[in-house]
Amino acid sequence: MARLLIGVDAGGTMVKVAVFDETGRELGCEHRPNPMSFPHPGWTERDPDRMWRSVADGIRILVERLGIDPADVAAVTAAGYGAGVFLLDAQGDPVRPALGSTDSRAAALVAQMQRSAGAQKLSLATSQGVWTGQTSVLLAWFQAHEPGVLDRTAHVMSCKDFISYRLCGQISTDVTDAGCAGLMDLERGEYARDALRDAGLGAWLAKLSPIGQPGEIVGGLTDQAAALTGLRAGTPVARGVFDVVSCSLASGFSRSDQLGVVAGTFSIDSTLHRTPCLDPMPTLQSAYPGAPGHYIATIATPTSASNLEWLCRTMLAAEAERAQAAGKSIYEVCSELVAAGEHRKSDAMFLPYLFGGPDGAPGALFGLTAGADLGDVLRAVFEGIVFAHRQDIDLLLGGRDSACPGSVLLAGGPSKSDVWSQMFCDAINMPLTVAEGSEFGAKGAAICGAVAVGMARDIPSAVKDMTRIARVYNPRPEQVERLEQQYRRYRRMSRELSSAWMPGPEPTPSCFAGAQA
């Protein structure tokens, strides 16, 4: 009987493929590039078919490297970044390059929409704010600036749904992606059709994908996909969830007294609610399959570990080559340098706004002295990313509808670093746990696959059976105090730099609209 599960996670920079057994144990993983292009300032695009080739290559290489018998694979399931948009024509071919959730071409449009009664109605209907990378906003931008795209488009899809389509030839989405996209009435569980029409988006309604539940079989692997991946034709393809929810499932997020933190391309900070959270209005909100009857409310800003990835790819390129030659990851080296200098006196500070900051605040590194070394710079980067999360968490926990969590579940790249995980714990000042495994997005997808093929009764049962705690951290009082002081300076410098940097009285709209205090 087939007992292996393949999970795919297509993120902002990499496609990750991992294979798991029925207990959720990770048996191996493969990373493939998922490159982005930047045709204009603020535009982030990718070639959908190149991404699909990365997925297929990743699966084939993983199967060959681990010597997996394709007959042992019970299901393949995809997760991917939420929002952004993939547009296909009637033949299933891309109409144009896909957009990432980091795309900010619609910044001026967001400012207009926030003053529009129709957009305000849509925001209330979908229970989330209006932001630049949101699918509904990008559809409005195409309608205004590339009207031919609307005419040629037959299907509006999300990242993970495009991968599923290439795997099995079936078109559908799930309640989490439809919610994240800003297209769905959460309480009704269907597209917010009236609100979309009032917002001027009625022409797109017939092009939206049918909504289904995660953890269901979408179709079987096509002959073409089987040839590309090395798997058997007909292998079940399950419906997954978008990456925020996928990582949350894999970290064991299931209760309203928990705070979910995912550090990746975006700073993702989430809480669970019995009814949609409207105060504060979150960036993203959707039904949450890991706790039936709950909604996951998320503040999301592009201020997280992608800033370190940029630093390693550019200024530390030579260090990365040396690390690779020594059989290490550059990220391991960074963590070692931060740990070695953690107790050194340093006032260096980093604002992780390379992809956009609150009220137009720029990315910045300051407070250096001649005695600073690379470890001090990296510690500032680590702390700045933690503070960006903390700033979003303060907003998330500061409204009438806010939850009252007492512990943190950390996932994403920084969770692999012991020193960085402890830093998150100290800055948030709550006990923190890291779940077992390395590829949380892929594991969350595999959890959905387990349910689809009957290995688990439902998603909560699969989460319980397939997730385990790997490490536990408790706040250190002396570091809590130090980081609190540094955080207050961080907030002050962010405000002052924004004021000095912006050329006029009106701040540039960004995906931070509605998502910052």
Short mmCIF file of C-alpha atoms in Angstrom, two decimals, residues 38-469:
data_model
loop_
_atom_site.label_atom_id
_atom_site.label_comp_id
_atom_site.label_asym_id
_atom_site.label_seq_id
_atom_site.Cartn_x
_atom_site.Cartn_y
_atom_site.Cartn_z
CA PHE A 38 11.62 42.94 -12.05
CA PRO A 39 10.60 44.56 -15.36
CA HIS A 40 9.77 47.89 -13.68
CA PRO A 41 10.36 49.32 -10.19
CA GLY A 42 7.95 47.65 -7.79
CA TRP A 43 6.93 44.92 -10.26
CA THR A 44 7.64 41.30 -9.29
CA GLU A 45 6.85 38.71 -11.95
CA ARG A 46 7.70 35.12 -12.78
CA ASP A 47 7.35 32.74 -15.71
CA PRO A 48 4.62 30.24 -14.69
CA ASP A 49 5.90 27.47 -16.95
CA ARG A 50 9.47 27.89 -15.69
CA MET A 51 8.10 27.54 -12.15
CA TRP A 52 6.27 24.38 -13.20
CA ARG A 53 9.50 22.97 -14.65
CA SER A 54 11.22 23.65 -11.31
CA VAL A 55 8.44 21.73 -9.55
CA ALA A 56 8.63 18.79 -11.96
CA ASP A 57 12.43 18.70 -11.86
CA GLY A 58 12.40 18.87 -8.06
CA ILE A 59 10.02 15.92 -7.78
CA ARG A 60 11.97 13.83 -10.34
CA ILE A 61 15.35 14.51 -8.75
CA LEU A 62 14.02 13.77 -5.25
CA VAL A 63 12.44 10.49 -6.36
CA GLU A 64 15.67 9.42 -8.10
CA ARG A 65 17.97 10.51 -5.27
CA LEU A 66 15.97 8.68 -2.59
CA GLY A 67 15.29 5.65 -4.78
CA ILE A 68 11.54 5.97 -4.29
CA ASP A 69 9.30 3.45 -6.04
CA PRO A 70 6.59 5.62 -7.68
CA ALA A 71 4.03 3.01 -6.62
CA ASP A 72 4.74 3.96 -2.99
CA VAL A 73 3.62 7.59 -3.48
CA ALA A 74 0.09 7.97 -2.15
CA ALA A 75 -0.47 11.62 -3.09
CA VAL A 76 1.16 14.80 -4.37
CA THR A 77 -0.04 18.10 -2.92
CA ALA A 78 1.01 21.68 -3.60
CA ALA A 79 1.18 24.76 -1.40
CA GLY A 80 2.27 28.15 -2.69
CA TYR A 81 2.39 31.82 -1.89
CA GLY A 82 -0.97 33.49 -1.41
CA ALA A 83 -2.33 36.46 -3.37
CA GLY A 84 -0.50 37.63 -6.50
CA VAL A 85 -2.13 36.14 -9.60
CA PHE A 86 -1.70 33.59 -12.40
CA LEU A 87 -3.81 34.20 -15.53
CA LEU A 88 -4.48 31.43 -18.09
CA ASP A 89 -6.25 31.46 -21.44
CA ALA A 90 -8.86 28.98 -22.63
CA GLN A 91 -6.13 26.50 -23.67
CA GLY A 92 -4.56 26.63 -20.21
CA ASP A 93 -1.54 28.65 -21.28
CA PRO A 94 -0.32 31.72 -19.37
CA VAL A 95 -1.71 34.99 -20.71
CA ARG A 96 1.25 36.93 -19.30
CA PRO A 97 3.89 36.49 -16.58
CA ALA A 98 2.45 35.74 -13.16
CA LEU A 99 2.63 38.31 -10.37
CA GLY A 100 4.09 37.73 -6.92
CA SER A 101 2.45 38.84 -3.70
CA THR A 102 5.30 41.34 -3.32
CA ASP A 103 4.22 43.22 -6.47
CA SER A 104 3.48 46.89 -5.74
CA ARG A 105 2.51 48.23 -9.18
CA ALA A 106 -0.97 48.98 -7.82
CA ALA A 107 0.24 51.33 -5.05
CA ALA A 108 -1.48 54.40 -6.48
CA LEU A 109 -4.61 52.38 -7.18
CA VAL A 110 -4.73 51.20 -3.57
CA ALA A 111 -4.82 54.83 -2.43
CA GLN A 112 -7.78 55.47 -4.74
CA MET A 113 -9.55 52.29 -3.68
CA GLN A 114 -9.26 53.15 -0.01
CA ARG A 115 -11.39 56.21 -0.70
CA SER A 116 -13.92 54.23 -2.76
CA ALA A 117 -17.20 53.08 -1.24
CA GLY A 118 -17.13 49.96 -3.43
CA ALA A 119 -13.67 48.97 -2.25
CA GLN A 120 -14.63 49.60 1.37
CA LYS A 121 -17.62 47.31 0.91
CA LEU A 122 -15.33 44.65 -0.59
CA SER A 123 -12.92 44.98 2.32
CA LEU A 124 -15.73 44.41 4.82
CA ALA A 125 -17.16 41.52 2.82
CA THR A 126 -13.77 39.78 2.63
CA SER A 127 -12.78 40.71 6.21
CA GLN A 128 -9.35 42.06 5.32
CA GLY A 129 -7.60 45.23 4.29
CA VAL A 130 -6.78 46.37 0.77
CA TRP A 131 -3.11 45.97 -0.19
CA THR A 132 -0.98 46.07 -3.30
CA GLY A 133 -0.26 42.36 -3.85
CA GLN A 134 -3.84 41.28 -3.23
CA THR A 135 -5.42 39.40 -6.15
CA SER A 136 -8.54 41.57 -6.23
CA VAL A 137 -6.40 44.73 -6.40
CA LEU A 138 -4.21 43.31 -9.18
CA LEU A 139 -7.29 42.37 -11.22
CA ALA A 140 -8.47 45.97 -10.89
CA TRP A 141 -5.04 47.17 -12.05
CA PHE A 142 -5.13 44.95 -15.15
CA GLN A 143 -8.62 46.14 -15.93
CA ALA A 144 -7.40 49.74 -15.84
CA HIS A 145 -3.93 49.40 -17.40
CA GLU A 146 -3.86 46.18 -19.48
CA PRO A 147 -7.51 45.68 -20.55
CA GLY A 148 -6.49 43.16 -23.20
CA VAL A 149 -5.44 40.82 -20.40
CA LEU A 150 -9.04 40.65 -19.19
CA ASP A 151 -10.25 39.71 -22.67
CA ARG A 152 -7.65 36.93 -23.10
CA THR A 153 -8.03 35.45 -19.59
CA ALA A 154 -10.23 32.41 -19.07
CA HIS A 155 -8.98 31.38 -15.61
CA VAL A 156 -7.77 33.38 -12.60
CA MET A 157 -5.58 31.18 -10.43
CA SER A 158 -3.31 31.23 -7.41
CA CYS A 159 0.24 29.86 -7.30
CA LYS A 160 -0.51 26.46 -5.79
CA ASP A 161 -3.62 26.00 -7.94
CA PHE A 162 -1.56 26.56 -11.09
CA ILE A 163 0.81 23.80 -9.94
CA SER A 164 -2.12 21.47 -9.25
CA TYR A 165 -3.49 22.25 -12.71
CA ARG A 166 -0.18 21.32 -14.32
CA LEU A 167 -0.10 18.11 -12.25
CA CYS A 168 -3.61 16.85 -12.99
CA GLY A 169 -5.29 19.16 -15.53
CA GLN A 170 -8.12 20.17 -13.17
CA ILE A 171 -8.94 23.75 -12.17
CA SER A 172 -10.04 24.60 -8.64
CA THR A 173 -9.00 26.58 -5.60
CA ASP A 174 -9.63 26.20 -1.90
CA VAL A 175 -11.19 28.35 0.81
CA THR A 176 -7.82 29.55 2.14
CA ASP A 177 -6.47 30.84 -1.19
CA ALA A 178 -9.82 32.38 -2.14
CA GLY A 179 -9.89 34.13 1.23
CA CYS A 180 -6.30 35.35 1.02
CA ALA A 181 -6.96 36.72 -2.48
CA GLY A 182 -9.53 39.20 -1.15
CA LEU A 183 -12.28 37.60 -3.24
CA MET A 184 -14.29 35.53 -0.75
CA ASP A 185 -17.03 36.25 1.76
CA LEU A 186 -15.59 34.26 4.65
CA GLU A 187 -18.77 33.71 6.62
CA ARG A 188 -20.73 32.57 3.58
CA GLY A 189 -17.89 30.48 2.22
CA GLU A 190 -18.36 31.75 -1.35
CA TYR A 191 -17.11 34.50 -3.62
CA ALA A 192 -18.25 37.98 -2.54
CA ARG A 193 -20.02 38.46 -5.86
CA ASP A 194 -22.10 41.53 -5.02
CA ALA A 195 -19.17 43.31 -3.39
CA LEU A 196 -16.89 42.44 -6.33
CA ARG A 197 -19.43 43.89 -8.75
CA ASP A 198 -19.77 47.05 -6.66
CA ALA A 199 -15.96 47.37 -6.73
CA GLY A 200 -16.04 47.24 -10.54
CA LEU A 201 -14.68 43.69 -10.81
CA GLY A 202 -17.79 41.90 -12.08
CA ALA A 203 -16.15 41.04 -15.42
CA TRP A 204 -13.74 38.68 -13.63
CA LEU A 205 -16.38 36.63 -11.79
CA ALA A 206 -16.85 33.99 -14.50
CA LYS A 207 -13.07 33.51 -14.66
CA LEU A 208 -12.57 32.64 -10.95
CA SER A 209 -11.77 29.03 -10.07
CA PRO A 210 -14.39 26.83 -8.36
CA ILE A 211 -13.85 26.71 -4.57
CA GLY A 212 -13.35 23.37 -2.83
CA GLN A 213 -12.10 22.19 0.54
CA PRO A 214 -8.45 21.41 1.25
CA GLY A 215 -7.69 17.75 1.81
CA GLU A 216 -9.74 16.50 -1.16
CA ILE A 217 -8.53 14.73 -4.31
CA VAL A 218 -8.53 17.14 -7.25
CA GLY A 219 -7.57 14.61 -9.93
CA GLY A 220 -4.94 12.13 -11.02
CA LEU A 221 -1.46 12.86 -12.36
CA THR A 222 -1.61 13.28 -16.14
CA ASP A 223 0.56 11.25 -18.49
CA GLN A 224 2.57 14.37 -19.34
CA ALA A 225 3.13 15.27 -15.68
CA ALA A 226 4.05 11.66 -14.90
CA ALA A 227 6.72 11.71 -17.62
CA LEU A 228 8.19 14.95 -16.27
CA THR A 229 8.13 14.00 -12.57
CA GLY A 230 8.96 10.30 -12.72
CA LEU A 231 5.75 9.41 -10.86
CA ARG A 232 2.95 7.12 -12.02
CA ALA A 233 0.10 8.50 -14.12
CA GLY A 234 -3.05 8.59 -12.04
CA THR A 235 -1.25 9.25 -8.73
CA PRO A 236 -3.76 11.27 -6.64
CA VAL A 237 -3.26 15.02 -6.61
CA ALA A 238 -4.77 16.59 -3.48
CA ARG A 239 -6.00 20.13 -2.92
CA GLY A 240 -3.67 22.01 -0.60
CA VAL A 241 -3.68 25.44 1.03
CA PHE A 242 -1.69 28.64 0.61
CA ASP A 243 1.70 28.82 2.31
CA VAL A 244 0.76 30.77 5.44
CA VAL A 245 -1.85 28.17 6.33
CA SER A 246 0.40 25.32 5.22
CA CYS A 247 3.25 26.42 7.51
CA SER A 248 0.77 26.97 10.33
CA LEU A 249 -0.57 23.42 10.01
CA ALA A 250 2.94 21.96 10.01
CA SER A 251 3.88 23.91 13.14
CA GLY A 252 0.90 22.51 15.06
CA PHE A 253 -1.07 25.78 15.15
CA SER A 254 -4.54 24.83 16.36
CA ARG A 255 -5.67 27.01 19.30
CA SER A 256 -6.66 30.63 19.90
CA ASP A 257 -4.15 30.92 22.77
CA GLN A 258 -1.27 30.44 20.32
CA LEU A 259 0.50 33.04 18.19
CA GLY A 260 1.70 31.72 14.83
CA VAL A 261 4.86 33.32 13.44
CA VAL A 262 6.16 32.41 9.98
CA ALA A 263 9.36 34.17 8.94
CA GLY A 264 10.02 34.00 5.21
CA THR A 265 9.59 36.37 2.27
CA PHE A 266 6.91 38.09 4.36
CA SER A 267 6.64 38.67 8.06
CA ILE A 268 3.60 36.50 8.82
CA ASP A 269 1.98 36.78 12.24
CA SER A 270 -1.35 35.09 12.89
CA THR A 271 -4.00 34.34 15.50
CA LEU A 272 -7.14 32.18 15.45
CA HIS A 273 -10.67 33.50 15.95
CA ARG A 274 -14.19 32.09 16.21
CA THR A 275 -15.56 34.91 14.00
CA PRO A 276 -13.68 37.02 11.44
CA CYS A 277 -11.43 39.58 13.08
CA LEU A 278 -12.35 43.15 12.05
CA ASP A 279 -10.46 45.18 14.67
CA PRO A 280 -7.64 45.21 13.78
CA MET A 281 -8.44 44.62 10.12
CA PRO A 282 -5.85 42.00 9.09
CA THR A 283 -3.89 41.94 5.85
CA LEU A 284 -5.06 38.37 5.16
CA GLN A 285 -7.91 36.33 6.59
CA SER A 286 -9.35 32.95 5.69
CA ALA A 287 -11.05 29.90 7.09
CA TYR A 288 -8.58 27.71 8.96
CA PRO A 289 -8.83 23.95 8.31
CA GLY A 290 -6.57 23.10 11.24
CA ALA A 291 -9.28 24.25 13.69
CA PRO A 292 -12.77 23.88 12.18
CA GLY A 293 -15.01 26.84 12.87
CA HIS A 294 -12.04 29.20 13.23
CA TYR A 295 -10.55 31.88 11.02
CA ILE A 296 -6.87 32.71 10.75
CA ALA A 297 -6.18 36.46 10.89
CA THR A 298 -2.77 37.51 9.62
CA ILE A 299 -0.74 40.69 9.49
CA ALA A 300 1.68 40.27 6.58
CA THR A 301 4.42 42.67 5.51
CA PRO A 302 7.49 42.07 3.26
CA THR A 303 9.93 42.68 6.11
CA SER A 304 11.20 39.26 7.11
CA ALA A 305 13.99 36.84 6.20
CA SER A 306 14.05 37.85 2.53
CA ASN A 307 16.12 40.82 3.74
CA LEU A 308 18.84 38.43 4.96
CA GLU A 309 18.55 36.44 1.74
CA TRP A 310 19.27 39.65 -0.21
CA LEU A 311 22.29 40.40 1.97
CA CYS A 312 23.69 36.90 1.49
CA ARG A 313 23.08 36.97 -2.26
CA THR A 314 24.75 40.35 -2.77
CA MET A 315 27.21 41.60 -0.17
CA LEU A 316 28.03 38.15 1.23
CA ALA A 317 28.32 36.32 -2.10
CA ALA A 318 32.00 35.53 -1.49
CA GLU A 319 31.23 34.30 2.05
CA ALA A 320 28.50 32.09 0.58
CA GLU A 321 30.96 30.50 -1.83
CA ARG A 322 33.42 29.81 0.99
CA ALA A 323 30.65 28.34 3.13
CA GLN A 324 29.53 26.07 0.30
CA ALA A 325 33.10 24.87 -0.26
CA ALA A 326 33.25 23.98 3.46
CA GLY A 327 29.99 22.04 3.21
CA LYS A 328 27.97 24.68 5.06
CA SER A 329 25.08 26.97 4.28
CA ILE A 330 25.75 30.71 4.37
CA TYR A 331 22.78 30.95 6.73
CA GLU A 332 24.51 28.58 9.16
CA VAL A 333 27.58 30.80 9.03
CA CYS A 334 25.45 33.89 9.70
CA SER A 335 23.89 32.24 12.76
CA GLU A 336 27.30 31.22 14.07
CA LEU A 337 28.62 34.78 13.74
CA VAL A 338 25.56 36.21 15.52
CA ALA A 339 25.82 33.65 18.33
CA ALA A 340 29.53 34.37 18.79
CA GLY A 341 28.92 38.10 19.22
CA GLU A 342 25.50 38.05 20.88
CA HIS A 343 26.77 39.54 24.15
CA ARG A 344 29.03 42.16 22.57
CA LYS A 345 28.02 45.77 23.09
CA SER A 346 26.61 47.07 19.80
CA ASP A 347 24.04 49.71 18.92
CA ALA A 348 23.92 48.78 15.23
CA MET A 349 20.38 48.66 13.89
CA PHE A 350 18.79 47.48 10.66
CA LEU A 351 15.41 48.43 9.19
CA PRO A 352 14.30 45.42 7.07
CA TYR A 353 12.40 47.49 4.52
CA LEU A 354 14.24 46.50 1.32
CA PHE A 355 10.89 45.47 -0.19
CA GLY A 356 8.86 48.35 1.27
CA GLY A 357 8.38 49.80 4.73
CA PRO A 358 5.59 51.42 6.76
CA ASP A 359 4.72 54.91 5.52
CA GLY A 360 7.53 54.70 2.98
CA ALA A 361 10.33 54.08 5.49
CA PRO A 362 13.47 52.96 3.62
CA GLY A 363 15.67 50.00 4.37
CA ALA A 364 18.63 51.17 6.42
CA LEU A 365 21.67 50.05 8.42
CA PHE A 366 22.94 52.57 10.94
CA GLY A 367 24.60 52.96 14.32
CA LEU A 368 27.89 51.40 13.19
CA THR A 369 31.29 52.27 14.63
CA ALA A 370 34.81 51.49 13.46
CA GLY A 371 34.93 48.62 15.95
CA ALA A 372 31.95 46.82 14.41
CA ASP A 373 32.49 43.54 12.62
CA LEU A 374 30.36 41.32 10.37
CA GLY A 375 28.81 39.60 13.39
CA ASP A 376 27.53 42.96 14.66
CA VAL A 377 26.00 43.75 11.26
CA LEU A 378 24.35 40.36 11.05
CA ARG A 379 23.01 40.64 14.60
CA ALA A 380 21.45 43.97 13.62
CA VAL A 381 19.82 42.28 10.61
CA PHE A 382 18.53 39.40 12.75
CA GLU A 383 17.16 41.82 15.35
CA GLY A 384 15.63 44.15 12.76
CA ILE A 385 13.67 41.30 11.22
CA VAL A 386 12.51 40.20 14.68
CA PHE A 387 11.42 43.79 15.43
CA ALA A 388 9.44 43.97 12.19
CA HIS A 389 7.53 40.90 13.35
CA ARG A 390 7.09 42.41 16.81
CA GLN A 391 5.67 45.61 15.30
CA ASP A 392 3.08 43.60 13.34
CA ILE A 393 2.31 41.47 16.41
CA ASP A 394 1.65 44.60 18.48
CA LEU A 395 -0.91 45.64 15.87
CA LEU A 396 -2.43 42.17 15.65
CA LEU A 397 -2.88 41.96 19.43
CA GLY A 398 -3.99 45.56 19.93
CA GLY A 399 -7.60 45.63 18.70
CA ARG A 400 -11.08 44.96 19.99
CA ASP A 401 -11.22 41.53 18.32
CA SER A 402 -7.65 40.52 19.13
CA ALA A 403 -6.81 37.13 20.58
CA CYS A 404 -4.80 36.75 23.81
CA PRO A 405 -2.07 34.22 23.03
CA GLY A 406 0.34 32.98 25.67
CA SER A 407 2.82 31.10 23.50
CA VAL A 408 4.46 31.32 20.08
CA LEU A 409 4.87 28.73 17.32
CA LEU A 410 7.76 29.70 15.00
CA ALA A 411 8.18 28.41 11.44
CA GLY A 412 10.18 29.51 8.40
CA GLY A 413 13.90 29.86 7.73
CA PRO A 414 14.83 31.60 11.02
CA SER A 415 13.34 28.70 12.98
CA LYS A 416 16.29 26.58 11.80
CA SER A 417 18.65 28.89 13.71
CA ASP A 418 18.90 28.34 17.46
CA VAL A 419 20.15 31.87 18.16
CA TRP A 420 17.47 33.47 15.98
CA SER A 421 14.67 31.37 17.51
CA GLN A 422 15.77 32.45 21.00
CA MET A 423 15.86 36.08 19.81
CA PHE A 424 12.23 35.82 18.63
CA CYS A 425 11.30 34.36 22.02
CA ASP A 426 13.02 37.16 23.94
CA ALA A 427 11.65 39.99 21.77
CA ILE A 428 8.05 38.72 21.87
CA ASN A 429 8.47 37.73 25.54
CA MET A 430 6.47 34.51 25.37
CA PRO A 431 7.48 30.84 25.49
CA LEU A 432 8.24 29.67 21.96
CA THR A 433 8.31 26.27 20.29
CA VAL A 434 9.69 25.08 16.96
CA ALA A 435 8.15 22.00 15.39
CA GLU A 436 10.11 19.10 13.96
CA GLY A 437 11.16 19.31 10.31
CA SER A 438 12.66 21.83 7.92
CA GLU A 439 10.13 22.29 5.10
CA PHE A 440 6.98 23.44 6.86
CA GLY A 441 5.15 24.61 3.73
CA ALA A 442 5.68 21.26 2.01
CA LYS A 443 4.71 19.39 5.18
CA GLY A 444 1.45 21.31 5.50
CA ALA A 445 0.69 20.30 1.92
CA ALA A 446 1.47 16.67 2.76
CA ILE A 447 -0.91 16.88 5.73
CA CYS A 448 -3.69 17.81 3.27
CA GLY A 449 -2.62 14.92 1.05
CA ALA A 450 -2.83 12.45 3.95
CA VAL A 451 -6.45 13.43 4.55
CA ALA A 452 -7.34 13.25 0.84
CA VAL A 453 -6.21 9.62 0.52
CA GLY A 454 -7.64 8.45 3.84
CA MET A 455 -4.46 8.23 5.91
CA ALA A 456 -6.07 10.62 8.41
CA ARG A 457 -9.70 11.29 9.32
CA ASP A 458 -9.49 15.05 8.94
CA ILE A 459 -6.93 17.85 8.96
CA PRO A 460 -6.93 18.40 12.77
CA SER A 461 -6.27 14.68 13.26
CA ALA A 462 -3.48 14.76 10.69
CA VAL A 463 -1.89 17.79 12.38
CA LYS A 464 -1.98 15.99 15.72
CA ASP A 465 -0.49 12.78 14.31
CA MET A 466 2.09 14.29 11.96
CA THR A 467 3.57 17.20 13.96
CA ARG A 468 5.92 17.08 16.94
CA ILE A 469 7.79 19.70 18.96
#
